Short mmCIF file of C-alpha atoms in Angstrom, two decimals:
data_model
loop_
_atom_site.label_atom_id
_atom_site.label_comp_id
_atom_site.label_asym_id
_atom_site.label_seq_id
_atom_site.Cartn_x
_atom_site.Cartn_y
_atom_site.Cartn_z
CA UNK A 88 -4.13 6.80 19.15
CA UNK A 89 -0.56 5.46 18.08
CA UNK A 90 0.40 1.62 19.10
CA UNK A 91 1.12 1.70 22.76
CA UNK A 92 4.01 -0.17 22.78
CA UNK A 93 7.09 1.23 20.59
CA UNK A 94 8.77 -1.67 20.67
CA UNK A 95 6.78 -4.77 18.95
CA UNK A 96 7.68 -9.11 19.41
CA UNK A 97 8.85 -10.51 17.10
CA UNK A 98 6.35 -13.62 17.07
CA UNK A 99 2.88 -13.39 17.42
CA UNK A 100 0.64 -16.51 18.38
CA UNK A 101 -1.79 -17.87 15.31
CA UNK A 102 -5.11 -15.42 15.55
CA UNK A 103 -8.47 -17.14 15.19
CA UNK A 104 -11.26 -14.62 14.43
CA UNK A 105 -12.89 -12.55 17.02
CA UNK A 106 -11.17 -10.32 19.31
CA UNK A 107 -7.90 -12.25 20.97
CA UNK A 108 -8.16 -12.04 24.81
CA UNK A 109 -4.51 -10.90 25.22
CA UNK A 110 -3.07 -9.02 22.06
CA UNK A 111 0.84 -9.67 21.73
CA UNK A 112 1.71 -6.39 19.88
CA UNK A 113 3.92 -7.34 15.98
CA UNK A 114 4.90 -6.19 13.03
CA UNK A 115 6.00 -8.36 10.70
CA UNK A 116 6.53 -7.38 6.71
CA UNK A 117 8.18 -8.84 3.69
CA UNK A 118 8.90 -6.65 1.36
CA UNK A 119 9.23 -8.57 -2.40
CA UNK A 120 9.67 -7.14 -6.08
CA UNK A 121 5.68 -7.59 -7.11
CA UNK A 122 4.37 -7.12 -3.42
CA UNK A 123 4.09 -6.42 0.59
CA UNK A 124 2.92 -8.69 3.30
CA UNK A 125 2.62 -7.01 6.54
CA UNK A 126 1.17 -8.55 9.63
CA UNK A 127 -0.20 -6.46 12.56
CA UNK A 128 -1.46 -7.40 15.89
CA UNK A 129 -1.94 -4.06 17.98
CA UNK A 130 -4.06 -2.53 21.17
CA UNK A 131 -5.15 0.50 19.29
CA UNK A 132 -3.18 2.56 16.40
CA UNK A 133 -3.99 5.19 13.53
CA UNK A 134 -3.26 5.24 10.17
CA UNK A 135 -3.41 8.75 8.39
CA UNK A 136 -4.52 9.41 5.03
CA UNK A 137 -2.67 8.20 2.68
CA UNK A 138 -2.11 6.31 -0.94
CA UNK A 139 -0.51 3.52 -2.59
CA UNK A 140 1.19 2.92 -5.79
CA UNK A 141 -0.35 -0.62 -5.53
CA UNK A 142 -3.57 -2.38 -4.92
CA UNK A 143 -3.95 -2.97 -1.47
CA UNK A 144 -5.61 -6.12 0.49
CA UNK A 145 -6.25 -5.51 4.11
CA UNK A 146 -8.02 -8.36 5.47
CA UNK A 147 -9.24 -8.35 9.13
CA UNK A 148 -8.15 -11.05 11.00
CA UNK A 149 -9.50 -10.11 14.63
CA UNK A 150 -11.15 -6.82 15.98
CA UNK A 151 -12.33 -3.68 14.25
CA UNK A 152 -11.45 -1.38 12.31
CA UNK A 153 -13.23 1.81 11.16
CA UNK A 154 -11.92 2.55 7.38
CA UNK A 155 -12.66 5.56 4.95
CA UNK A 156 -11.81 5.16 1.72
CA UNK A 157 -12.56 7.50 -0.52
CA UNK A 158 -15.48 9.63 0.43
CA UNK A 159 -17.27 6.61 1.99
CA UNK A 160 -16.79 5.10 5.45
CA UNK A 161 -16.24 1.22 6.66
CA UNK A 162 -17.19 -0.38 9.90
CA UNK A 163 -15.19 -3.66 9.53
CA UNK A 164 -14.81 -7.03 11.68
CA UNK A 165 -12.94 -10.24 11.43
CA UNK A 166 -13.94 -11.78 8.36
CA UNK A 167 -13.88 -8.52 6.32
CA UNK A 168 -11.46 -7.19 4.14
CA UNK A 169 -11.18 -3.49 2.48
CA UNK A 170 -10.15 -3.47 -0.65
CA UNK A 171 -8.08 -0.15 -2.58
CA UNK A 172 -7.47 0.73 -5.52
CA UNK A 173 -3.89 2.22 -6.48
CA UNK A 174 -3.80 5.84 -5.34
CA UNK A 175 -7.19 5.51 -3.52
CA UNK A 176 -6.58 7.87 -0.45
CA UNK A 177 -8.08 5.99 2.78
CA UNK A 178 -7.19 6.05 6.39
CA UNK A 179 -8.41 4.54 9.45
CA UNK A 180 -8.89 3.38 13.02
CA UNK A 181 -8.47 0.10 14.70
CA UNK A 182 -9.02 -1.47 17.97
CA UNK A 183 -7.60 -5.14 19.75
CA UNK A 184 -6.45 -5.51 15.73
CA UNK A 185 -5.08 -8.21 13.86
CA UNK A 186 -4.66 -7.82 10.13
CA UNK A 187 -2.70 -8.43 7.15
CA UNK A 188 -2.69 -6.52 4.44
CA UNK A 189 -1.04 -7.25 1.04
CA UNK A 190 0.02 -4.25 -2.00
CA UNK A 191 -0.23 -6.01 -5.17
CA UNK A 192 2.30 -4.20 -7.97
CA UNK A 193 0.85 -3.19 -11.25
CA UNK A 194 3.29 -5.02 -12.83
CA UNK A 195 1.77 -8.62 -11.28
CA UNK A 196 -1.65 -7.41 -12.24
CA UNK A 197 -1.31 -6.57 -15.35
CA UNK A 198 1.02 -9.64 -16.17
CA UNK A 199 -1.70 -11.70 -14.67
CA UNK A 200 -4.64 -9.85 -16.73
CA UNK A 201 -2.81 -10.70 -19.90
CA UNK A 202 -1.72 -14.04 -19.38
CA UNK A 203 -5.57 -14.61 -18.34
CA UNK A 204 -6.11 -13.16 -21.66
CA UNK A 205 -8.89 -10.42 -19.92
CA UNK A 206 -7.08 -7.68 -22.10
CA UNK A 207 -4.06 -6.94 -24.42
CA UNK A 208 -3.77 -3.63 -24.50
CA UNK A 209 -3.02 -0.96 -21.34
CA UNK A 210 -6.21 -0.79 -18.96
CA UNK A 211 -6.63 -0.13 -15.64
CA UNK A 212 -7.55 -2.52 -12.74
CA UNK A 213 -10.02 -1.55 -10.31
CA UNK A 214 -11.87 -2.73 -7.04
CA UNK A 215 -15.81 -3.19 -7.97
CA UNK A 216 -16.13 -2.32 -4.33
CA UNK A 217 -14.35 -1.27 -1.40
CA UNK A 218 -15.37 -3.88 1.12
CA UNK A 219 -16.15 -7.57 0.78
CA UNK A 220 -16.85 -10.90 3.11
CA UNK A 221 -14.99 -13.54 1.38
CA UNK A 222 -13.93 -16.20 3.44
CA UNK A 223 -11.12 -16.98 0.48
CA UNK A 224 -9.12 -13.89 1.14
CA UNK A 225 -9.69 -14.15 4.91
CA UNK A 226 -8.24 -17.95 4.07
CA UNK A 227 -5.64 -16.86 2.05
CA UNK A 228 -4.30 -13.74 4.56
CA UNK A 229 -3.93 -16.23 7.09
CA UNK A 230 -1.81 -18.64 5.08
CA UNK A 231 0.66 -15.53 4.36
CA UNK A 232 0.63 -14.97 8.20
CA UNK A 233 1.59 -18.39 8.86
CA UNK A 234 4.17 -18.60 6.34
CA UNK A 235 5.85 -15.13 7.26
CA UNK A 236 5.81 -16.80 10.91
CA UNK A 237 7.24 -19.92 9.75
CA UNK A 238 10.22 -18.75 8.09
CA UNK A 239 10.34 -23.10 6.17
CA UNK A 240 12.63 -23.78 3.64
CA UNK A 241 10.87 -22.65 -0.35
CA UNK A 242 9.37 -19.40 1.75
CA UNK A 243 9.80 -17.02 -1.11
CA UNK A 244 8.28 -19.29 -3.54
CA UNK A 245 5.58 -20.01 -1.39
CA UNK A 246 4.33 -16.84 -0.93
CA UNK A 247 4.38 -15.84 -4.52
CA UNK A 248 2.09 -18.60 -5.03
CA UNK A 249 0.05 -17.60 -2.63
CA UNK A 250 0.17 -13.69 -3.42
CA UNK A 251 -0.56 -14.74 -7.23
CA UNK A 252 -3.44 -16.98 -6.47
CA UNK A 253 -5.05 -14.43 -4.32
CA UNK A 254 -4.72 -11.75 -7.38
CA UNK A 255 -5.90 -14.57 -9.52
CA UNK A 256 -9.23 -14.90 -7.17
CA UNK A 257 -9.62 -11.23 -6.90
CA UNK A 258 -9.60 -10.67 -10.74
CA UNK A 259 -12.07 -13.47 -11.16
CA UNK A 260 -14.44 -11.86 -8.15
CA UNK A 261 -13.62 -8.47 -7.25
CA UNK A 262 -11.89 -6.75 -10.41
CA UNK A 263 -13.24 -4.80 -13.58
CA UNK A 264 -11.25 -4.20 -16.06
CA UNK A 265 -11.66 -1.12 -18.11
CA UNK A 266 -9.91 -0.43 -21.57
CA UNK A 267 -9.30 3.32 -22.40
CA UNK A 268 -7.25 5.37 -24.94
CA UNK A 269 -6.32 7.65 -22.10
CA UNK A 270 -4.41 4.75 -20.12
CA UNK A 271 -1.00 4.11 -20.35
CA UNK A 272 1.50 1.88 -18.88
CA UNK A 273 4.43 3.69 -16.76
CA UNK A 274 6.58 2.96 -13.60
CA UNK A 275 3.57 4.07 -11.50
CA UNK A 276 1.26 1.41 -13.16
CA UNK A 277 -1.67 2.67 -15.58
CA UNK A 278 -1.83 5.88 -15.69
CA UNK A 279 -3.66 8.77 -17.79
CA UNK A 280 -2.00 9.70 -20.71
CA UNK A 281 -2.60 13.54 -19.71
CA UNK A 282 -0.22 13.19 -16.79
CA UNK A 283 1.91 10.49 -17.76
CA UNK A 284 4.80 12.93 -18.14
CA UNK A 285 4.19 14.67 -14.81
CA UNK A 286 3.97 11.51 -12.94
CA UNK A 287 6.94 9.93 -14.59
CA UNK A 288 8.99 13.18 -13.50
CA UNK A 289 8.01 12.88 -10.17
CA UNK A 290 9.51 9.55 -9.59
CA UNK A 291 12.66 10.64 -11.19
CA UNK A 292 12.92 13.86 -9.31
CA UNK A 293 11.24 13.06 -5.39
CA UNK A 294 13.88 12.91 -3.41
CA UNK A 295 14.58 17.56 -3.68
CA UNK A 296 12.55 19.34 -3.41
CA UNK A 297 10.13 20.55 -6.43
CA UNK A 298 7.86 23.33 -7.38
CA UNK A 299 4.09 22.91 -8.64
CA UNK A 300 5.56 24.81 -11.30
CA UNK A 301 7.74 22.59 -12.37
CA UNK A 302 5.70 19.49 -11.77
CA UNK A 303 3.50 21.18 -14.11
CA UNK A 304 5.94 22.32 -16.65
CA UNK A 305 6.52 18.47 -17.03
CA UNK A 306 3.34 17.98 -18.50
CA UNK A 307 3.13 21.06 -20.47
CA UNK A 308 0.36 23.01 -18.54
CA UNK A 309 -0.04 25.78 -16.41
CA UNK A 310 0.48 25.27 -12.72
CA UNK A 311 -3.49 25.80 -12.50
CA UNK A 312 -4.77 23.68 -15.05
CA UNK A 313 -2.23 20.91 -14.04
CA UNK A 314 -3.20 21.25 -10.18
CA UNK A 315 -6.76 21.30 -11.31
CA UNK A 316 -6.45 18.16 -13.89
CA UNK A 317 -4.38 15.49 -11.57
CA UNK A 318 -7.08 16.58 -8.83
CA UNK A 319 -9.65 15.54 -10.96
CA UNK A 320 -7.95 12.48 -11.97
CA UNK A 321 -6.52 11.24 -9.04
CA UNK A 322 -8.28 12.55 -6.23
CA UNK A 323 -5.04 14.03 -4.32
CA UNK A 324 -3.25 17.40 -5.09
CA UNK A 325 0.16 16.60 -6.78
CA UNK A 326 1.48 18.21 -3.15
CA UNK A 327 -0.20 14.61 -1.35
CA UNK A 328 0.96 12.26 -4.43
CA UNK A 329 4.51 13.26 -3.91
CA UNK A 330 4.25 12.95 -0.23
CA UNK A 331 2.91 9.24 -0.69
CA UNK A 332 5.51 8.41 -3.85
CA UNK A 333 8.16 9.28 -0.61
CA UNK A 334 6.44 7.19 1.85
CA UNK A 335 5.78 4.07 -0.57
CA UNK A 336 9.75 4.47 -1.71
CA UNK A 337 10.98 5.10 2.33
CA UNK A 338 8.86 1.71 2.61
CA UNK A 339 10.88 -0.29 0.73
CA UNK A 340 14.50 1.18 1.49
CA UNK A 341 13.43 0.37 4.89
CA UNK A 342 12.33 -3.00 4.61
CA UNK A 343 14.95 -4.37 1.71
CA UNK A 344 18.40 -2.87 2.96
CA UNK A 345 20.29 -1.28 5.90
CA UNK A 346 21.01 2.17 4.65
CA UNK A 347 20.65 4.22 8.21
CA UNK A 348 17.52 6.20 8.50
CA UNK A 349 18.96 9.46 8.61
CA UNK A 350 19.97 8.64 5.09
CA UNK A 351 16.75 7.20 3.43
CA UNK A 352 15.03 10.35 4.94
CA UNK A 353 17.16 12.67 3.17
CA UNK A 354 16.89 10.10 -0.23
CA UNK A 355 13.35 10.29 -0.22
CA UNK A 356 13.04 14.27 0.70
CA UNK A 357 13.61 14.81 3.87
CA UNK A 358 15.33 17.48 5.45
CA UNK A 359 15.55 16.22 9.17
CA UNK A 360 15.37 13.02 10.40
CA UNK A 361 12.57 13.82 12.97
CA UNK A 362 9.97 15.06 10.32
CA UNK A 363 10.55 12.07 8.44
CA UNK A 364 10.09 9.76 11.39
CA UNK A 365 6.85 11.91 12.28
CA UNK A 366 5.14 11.77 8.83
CA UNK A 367 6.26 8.31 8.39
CA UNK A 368 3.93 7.21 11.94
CA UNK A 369 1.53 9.54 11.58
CA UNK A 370 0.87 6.83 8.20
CA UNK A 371 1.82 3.61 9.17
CA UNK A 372 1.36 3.69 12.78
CA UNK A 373 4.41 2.95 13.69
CA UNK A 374 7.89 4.69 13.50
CA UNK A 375 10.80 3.81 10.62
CA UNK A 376 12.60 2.35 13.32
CA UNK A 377 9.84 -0.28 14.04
CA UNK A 378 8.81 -0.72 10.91
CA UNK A 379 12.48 -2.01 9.69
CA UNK A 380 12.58 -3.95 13.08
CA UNK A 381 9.83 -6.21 11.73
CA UNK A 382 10.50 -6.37 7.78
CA UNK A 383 12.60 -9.22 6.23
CA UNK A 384 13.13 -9.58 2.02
#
C-alpha cells in the first residue's frame, strides 16, 4: 500500500507514543552534508528493498512497522528503532506510522571513531544488531522532529549537535568496530579493497548507462567472478547497488536544489521521467514530487 494521500501538510502535531487517533499525513526532510532527517506521519505506505550509502536510524515514534533487514524479519512498535548498516538491503511495511529516521555519512562516523580514539586506521562500522529499545534514541528522534518543526534561529547547528551526539551514543552502545587489511576508505565509506576500484567507478560513471562488463573491467575481473565477489561482499548484485547509488544521489538533488525533475532523472540514469518517478515511490513511499515538497537544506 502507497501513502493515501499524494499530497502531504506541511506541519504535523508533536506525536506521543502509541498509535495517534487522527494521523495528519507529512513529510518533512533536511538534507545536510554528514546526514538526513526525515519525518513521516502516514495511514499506511511501503518501502521497497533497498540500500543506503549511510547508516541508517529509523526510530518508531507511533504505530508499527514490519521491517526485514537482511534475511531476518522485525515486528516493531513505538519505542523501537531498526538499526542498518551501510548497504544493508531492508524494506518494510507500516501502519498509523510516525517515524524519523536519520542516515549517518561515513565521513561523520569515522571522524567521530577517530577523534574518540576507537581506531586510527580504515575499519568499518557496524550495527551489533538490527533492532534495539533505547529510550535515548527514541529521546533523541523526537528532539530532531521538534527542531525540523520549529524552524528557531541556530537550527543547523542544533541539529548537528544533536545528529553527532546520537552517533556518539550509538558508538558507545550499539557499534563494533572491526579493523581489517581488506578495508579501505573511498567516497562510498569503507569499503573492500577487492572492489574499491569498481565501486569508485560506479559513482563516477551512474548517471549512463553501464555494462556488468565494464563494471567489472574496473576492477580487473571477469564479469563472473566480479558479479560473484561484490555478491558475496555486499549482499546485492552490482545491477541493485547501482540502482540504490541513483536513488541515494536523486535524494539529495531533490532535497538540496531546484533542478526540475525531468532533469535529475536523466542525471542520475534515467531515461523517462515516469520510470524514475515509479522506482523512486516504489522506495521511499512517496513520489520525487512529494519528497522535494517536504525537504529543506
Amino acid at each position: 500500500m502507497m501513502p493515501r494521500q499524494d499530497q502531504l501538510n506541511d506541519a504535523v502535531d508533536r506525536q506521543q507514543p502509541g498509535a495517534p487517533d487522527v494521523l495528519r499525513e507529512t513529510q518533512r526532510i533536511v538534507s545536510r552534508p554528514q546526514f538526513v532527517v526525515r519525518h513521516t506521519a502516514s495511514s499506511a505506505c511501503e518501502f521497497g528493498p533497498h540500500s543506503h550509502s549511510s547508516l541508517t536510524v529509523t526510530a518508531v515514534l507511533a504505530g508499527t512497522m514490519l521491517a526485514t533487514i537482511g534475511e531476518k524479519d522485525f515486528d516493531l512498535s513505538a519505542g523501537q528503532t531498526a538499526l542498518t548498516d551501510v548497504g544493508q538491503v531492508h524494506s518494510a511495511s507500516v501502519r498509523e506510522i510516525v517515524f524519523v529516521s536519520i542516515g549517518i555519512s561515513s565521513g561523520l562516523v569515522n571522524e567521530l571513531v577517530t577523534e574518540l580514539g576507537l581506531t586510527r586506521t580504515s575499519a568499518e562500522v557496524v550495527f551489533r544488531t538490527s533492532a534495539v529499545r533505547d529510550e535515548l534514541l527514541i529521546e533523541t528522534a523526537r528532539a530532531l522532529s521538534h527542531e525540523m518543526e520549529d524552524e528557531k534561529v541556530g537550527q543547523g547547528a542544533m541539529l548537528d549537535a544533536l545528529v553527532r551526539q546520537l552517533t556518539i551514543h550509538l558508538l558507545r552502545s550499539h557499534m563494533t568496530v572491526r579493523k581489517s587489511a581488506r578495508i579501505e576508505l573511498s567516497r562510498a565509506g569503507p569499503v573492500d579493497r577487492r572492489l574499491r576500484r569498481a565501486i569508485e567507478f560506479m559513482h563516477d560513471n551512474y548517471s549512463r548507462e553501464l555494462a556488468l562488463e565494464e563494471i567489472a573491467s574496473a576492477a580487473h575481473l571477469s564479469e563472473y567472478h566480479f558479479a560473484r565477489l561484490f555478491k558475496q561482499i555486499t549482499s546485492v548484485s552490482p545491477h541493485v547497488y547501482l540502482a540504490n547509488l541513483r536513488l541515494e544521489r536523486s535524494r539529495k538533488l531533490l532535497a538540496e536544489t531546484a533542478l526540475p525533475i525531468s532533469q535529475i532523472a536523466a542525471m542520475v540514469g534515467y531515461q523517462s521521467q515516469s520510470h524514475f518517478t515509479k522506482i523512486f515511490k516504489s522506495v521511499t513511499g512517496v513520489t520525487p514530487r512529494v519528497y522535494r515538497r517536504g525537504s529543506r537544506v
